[in-house]
PDB file of C-alpha atoms in Angstrom:
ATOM      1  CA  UNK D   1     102.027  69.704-169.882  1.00 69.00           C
ATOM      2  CA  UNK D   2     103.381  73.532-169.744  1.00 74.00           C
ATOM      3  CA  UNK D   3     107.120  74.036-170.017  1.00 76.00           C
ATOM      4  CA  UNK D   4     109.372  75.923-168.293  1.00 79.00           C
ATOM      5  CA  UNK D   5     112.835  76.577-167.360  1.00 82.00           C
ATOM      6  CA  UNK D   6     115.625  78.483-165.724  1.00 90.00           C
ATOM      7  CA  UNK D   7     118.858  79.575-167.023  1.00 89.00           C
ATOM      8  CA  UNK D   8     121.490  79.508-164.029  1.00 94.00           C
ATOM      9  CA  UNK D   9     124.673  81.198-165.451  1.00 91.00           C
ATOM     10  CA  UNK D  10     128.495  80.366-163.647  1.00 88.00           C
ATOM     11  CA  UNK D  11     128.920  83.966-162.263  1.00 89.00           C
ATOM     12  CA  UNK D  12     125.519  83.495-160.443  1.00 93.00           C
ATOM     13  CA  UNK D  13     127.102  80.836-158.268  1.00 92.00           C
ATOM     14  CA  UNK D  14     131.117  82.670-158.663  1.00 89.00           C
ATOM     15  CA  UNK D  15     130.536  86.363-157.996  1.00 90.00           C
ATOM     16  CA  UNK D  16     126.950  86.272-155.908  1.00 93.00           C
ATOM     17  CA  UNK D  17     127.887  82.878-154.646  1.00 94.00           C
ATOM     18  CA  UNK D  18     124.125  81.905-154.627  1.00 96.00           C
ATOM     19  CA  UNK D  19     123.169  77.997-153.896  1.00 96.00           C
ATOM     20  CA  UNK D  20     120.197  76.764-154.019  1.00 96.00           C
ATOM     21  CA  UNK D  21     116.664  77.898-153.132  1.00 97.00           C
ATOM     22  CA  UNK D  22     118.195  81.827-153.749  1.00 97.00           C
ATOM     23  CA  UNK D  23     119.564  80.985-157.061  1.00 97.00           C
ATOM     24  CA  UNK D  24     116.719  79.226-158.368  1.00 97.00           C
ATOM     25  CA  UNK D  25     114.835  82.422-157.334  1.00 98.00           C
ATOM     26  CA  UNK D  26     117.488  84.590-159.059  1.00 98.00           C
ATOM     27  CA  UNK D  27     117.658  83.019-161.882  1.00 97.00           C
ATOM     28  CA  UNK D  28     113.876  83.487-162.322  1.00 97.00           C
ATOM     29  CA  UNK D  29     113.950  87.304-161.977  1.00 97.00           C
ATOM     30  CA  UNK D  30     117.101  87.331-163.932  1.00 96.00           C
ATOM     31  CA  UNK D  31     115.246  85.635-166.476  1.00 95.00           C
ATOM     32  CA  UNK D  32     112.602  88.144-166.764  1.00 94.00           C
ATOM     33  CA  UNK D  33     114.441  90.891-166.084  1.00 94.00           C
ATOM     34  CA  UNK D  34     117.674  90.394-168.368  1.00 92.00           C
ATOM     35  CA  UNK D  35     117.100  93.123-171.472  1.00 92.00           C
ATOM     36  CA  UNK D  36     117.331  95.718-168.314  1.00 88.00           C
ATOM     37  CA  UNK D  37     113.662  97.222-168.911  1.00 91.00           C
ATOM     38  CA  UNK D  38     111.701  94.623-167.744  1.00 93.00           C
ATOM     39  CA  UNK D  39     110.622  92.727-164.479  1.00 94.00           C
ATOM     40  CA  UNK D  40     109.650  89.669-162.867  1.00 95.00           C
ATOM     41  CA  UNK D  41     105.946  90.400-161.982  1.00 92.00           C
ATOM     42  CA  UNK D  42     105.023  86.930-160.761  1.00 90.00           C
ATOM     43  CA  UNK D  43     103.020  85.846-157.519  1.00 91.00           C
ATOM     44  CA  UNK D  44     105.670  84.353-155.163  1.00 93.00           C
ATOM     45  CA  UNK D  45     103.320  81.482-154.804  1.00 95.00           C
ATOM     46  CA  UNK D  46     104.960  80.692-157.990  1.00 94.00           C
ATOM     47  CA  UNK D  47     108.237  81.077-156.575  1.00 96.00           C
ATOM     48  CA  UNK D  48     107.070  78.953-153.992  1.00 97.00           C
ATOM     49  CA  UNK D  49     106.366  76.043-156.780  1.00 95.00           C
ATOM     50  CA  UNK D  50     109.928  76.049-158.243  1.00 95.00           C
ATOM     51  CA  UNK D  51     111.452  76.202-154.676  1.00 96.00           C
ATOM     52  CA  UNK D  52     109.382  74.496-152.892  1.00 97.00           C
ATOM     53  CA  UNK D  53     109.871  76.682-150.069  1.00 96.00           C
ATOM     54  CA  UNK D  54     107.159  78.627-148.010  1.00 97.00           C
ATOM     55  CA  UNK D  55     106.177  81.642-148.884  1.00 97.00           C
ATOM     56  CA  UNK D  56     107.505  82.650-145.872  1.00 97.00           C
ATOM     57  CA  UNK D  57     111.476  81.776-146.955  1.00 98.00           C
ATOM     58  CA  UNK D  58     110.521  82.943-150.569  1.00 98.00           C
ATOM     59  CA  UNK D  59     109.923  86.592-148.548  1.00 97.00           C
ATOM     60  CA  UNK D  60     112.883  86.162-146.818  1.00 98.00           C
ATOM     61  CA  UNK D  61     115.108  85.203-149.865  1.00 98.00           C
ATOM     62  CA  UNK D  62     113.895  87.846-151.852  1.00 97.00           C
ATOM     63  CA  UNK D  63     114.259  90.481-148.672  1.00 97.00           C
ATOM     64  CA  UNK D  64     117.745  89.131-148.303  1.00 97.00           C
ATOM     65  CA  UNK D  65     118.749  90.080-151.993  1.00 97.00           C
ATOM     66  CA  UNK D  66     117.582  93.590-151.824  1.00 97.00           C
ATOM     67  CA  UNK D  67     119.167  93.918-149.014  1.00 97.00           C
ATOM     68  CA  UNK D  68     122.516  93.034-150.909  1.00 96.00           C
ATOM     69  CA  UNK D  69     121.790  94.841-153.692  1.00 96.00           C
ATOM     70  CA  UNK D  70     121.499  92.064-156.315  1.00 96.00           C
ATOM     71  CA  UNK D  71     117.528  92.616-156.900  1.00 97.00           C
ATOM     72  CA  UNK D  72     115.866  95.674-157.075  1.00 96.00           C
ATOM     73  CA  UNK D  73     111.795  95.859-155.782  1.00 95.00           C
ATOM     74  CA  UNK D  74     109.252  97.979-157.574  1.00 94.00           C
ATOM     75  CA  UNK D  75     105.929  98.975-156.572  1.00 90.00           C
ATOM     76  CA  UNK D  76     103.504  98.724-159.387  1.00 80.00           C
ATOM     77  CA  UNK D  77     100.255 100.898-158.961  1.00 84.00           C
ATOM     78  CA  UNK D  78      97.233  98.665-159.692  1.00 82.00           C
ATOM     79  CA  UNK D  79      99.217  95.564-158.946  1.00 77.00           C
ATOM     80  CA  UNK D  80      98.722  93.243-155.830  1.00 77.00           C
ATOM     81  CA  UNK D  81     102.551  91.729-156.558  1.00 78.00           C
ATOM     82  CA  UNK D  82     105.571  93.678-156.503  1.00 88.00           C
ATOM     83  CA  UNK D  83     107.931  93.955-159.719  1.00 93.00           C
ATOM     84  CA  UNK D  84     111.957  92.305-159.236  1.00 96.00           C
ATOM     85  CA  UNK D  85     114.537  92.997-161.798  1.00 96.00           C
ATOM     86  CA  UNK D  86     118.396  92.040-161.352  1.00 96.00           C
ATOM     87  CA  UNK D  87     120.729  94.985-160.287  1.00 95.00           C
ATOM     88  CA  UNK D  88     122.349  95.389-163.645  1.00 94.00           C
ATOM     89  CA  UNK D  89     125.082  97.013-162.159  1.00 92.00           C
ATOM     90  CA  UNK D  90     125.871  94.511-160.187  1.00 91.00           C
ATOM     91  CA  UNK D  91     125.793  92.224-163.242  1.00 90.00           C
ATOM     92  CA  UNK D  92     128.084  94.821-164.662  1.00 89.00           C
ATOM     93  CA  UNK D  93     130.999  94.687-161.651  1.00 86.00           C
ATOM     94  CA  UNK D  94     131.228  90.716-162.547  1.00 80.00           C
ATOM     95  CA  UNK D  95     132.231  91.099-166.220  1.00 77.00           C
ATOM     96  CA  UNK D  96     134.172  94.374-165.173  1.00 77.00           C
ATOM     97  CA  UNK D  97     135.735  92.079-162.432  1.00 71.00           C
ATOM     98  CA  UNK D  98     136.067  89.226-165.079  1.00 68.00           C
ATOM     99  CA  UNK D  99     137.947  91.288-167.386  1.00 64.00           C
ATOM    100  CA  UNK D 100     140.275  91.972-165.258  1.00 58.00           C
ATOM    101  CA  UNK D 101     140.957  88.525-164.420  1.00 54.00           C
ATOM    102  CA  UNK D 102     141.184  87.268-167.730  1.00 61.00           C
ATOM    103  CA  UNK D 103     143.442  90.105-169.053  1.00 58.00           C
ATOM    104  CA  UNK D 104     145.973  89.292-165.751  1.00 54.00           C
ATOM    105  CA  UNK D 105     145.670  85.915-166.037  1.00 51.00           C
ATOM    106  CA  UNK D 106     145.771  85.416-169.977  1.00 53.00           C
ATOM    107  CA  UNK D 107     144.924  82.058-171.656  1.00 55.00           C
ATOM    108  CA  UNK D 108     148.384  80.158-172.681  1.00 52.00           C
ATOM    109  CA  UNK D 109     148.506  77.719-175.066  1.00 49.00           C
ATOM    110  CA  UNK D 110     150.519  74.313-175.064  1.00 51.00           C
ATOM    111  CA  UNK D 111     151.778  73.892-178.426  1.00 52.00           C
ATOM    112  CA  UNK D 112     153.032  70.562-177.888  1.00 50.00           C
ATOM    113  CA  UNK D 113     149.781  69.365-176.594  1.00 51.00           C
ATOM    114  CA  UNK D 114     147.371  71.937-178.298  1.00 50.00           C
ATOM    115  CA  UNK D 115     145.674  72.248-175.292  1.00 50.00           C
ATOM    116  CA  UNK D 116     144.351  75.320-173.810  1.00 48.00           C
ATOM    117  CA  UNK D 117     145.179  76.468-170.128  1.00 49.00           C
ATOM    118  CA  UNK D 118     143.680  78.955-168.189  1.00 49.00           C
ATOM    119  CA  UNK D 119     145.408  79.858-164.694  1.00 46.00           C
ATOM    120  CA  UNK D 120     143.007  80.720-162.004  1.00 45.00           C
TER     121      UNK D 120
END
């Protein structure tokens, strides 16, 4: 049995708001593609095995998230597949955008209880 996995982080789902099918598939390029030099290089048939989606919708997902900037598509010369890395920029806005939120919204903490709160 070969092992695999997937790491889906929160601002995947917060910022992006990806669900499902598209955030499996991001997550997979982000995987691959998370040092910012290298890509996802994979067949989408094997995009098509995590999702089980047709290869059809795999296009389609991936088309969509060019399209919004959060994937980037490279031609490799000598390659039937195309190459996907994660918009690092993009990446970049959330924490720039999380920041922000944390330094406006600061954690206080409840002495009396010793709990932590965190307004949203």
């Amino acid at each position: 049995m070969r092992r695999a996995h997937v790491v889906v982080e929160s601002w995947m789902i917060d910022y992006f708001g990806l669900t499902g099918d598209e955030l499996i598939i991001y997550s997979i390029i982000y995987g691959f593609s998370q040092d910012g030099k290298s890509m996802y290089m994979g067949s989408r048939d094997y995009l098509c095995k995590w999702t089980k989606c047709t290869v059809r919708t795999v296009q389609r997902i991936l088309t969509d998230m060019v399209d919004k900037k959060l994937i980037e598509r490279y031609v490799v010369v000598g390659q039937k597949t195309r190459g996907y890395k994660v918009n690092m920029d993009k990446i970049e806005e959330c924490i720039k955008d999380d920041e922000i939120h944390r330094k406006s919204f600061p954690e206080v903490v409840d002495e009396e209880k010793k709990k932590v709160n965190q307004f949203i």
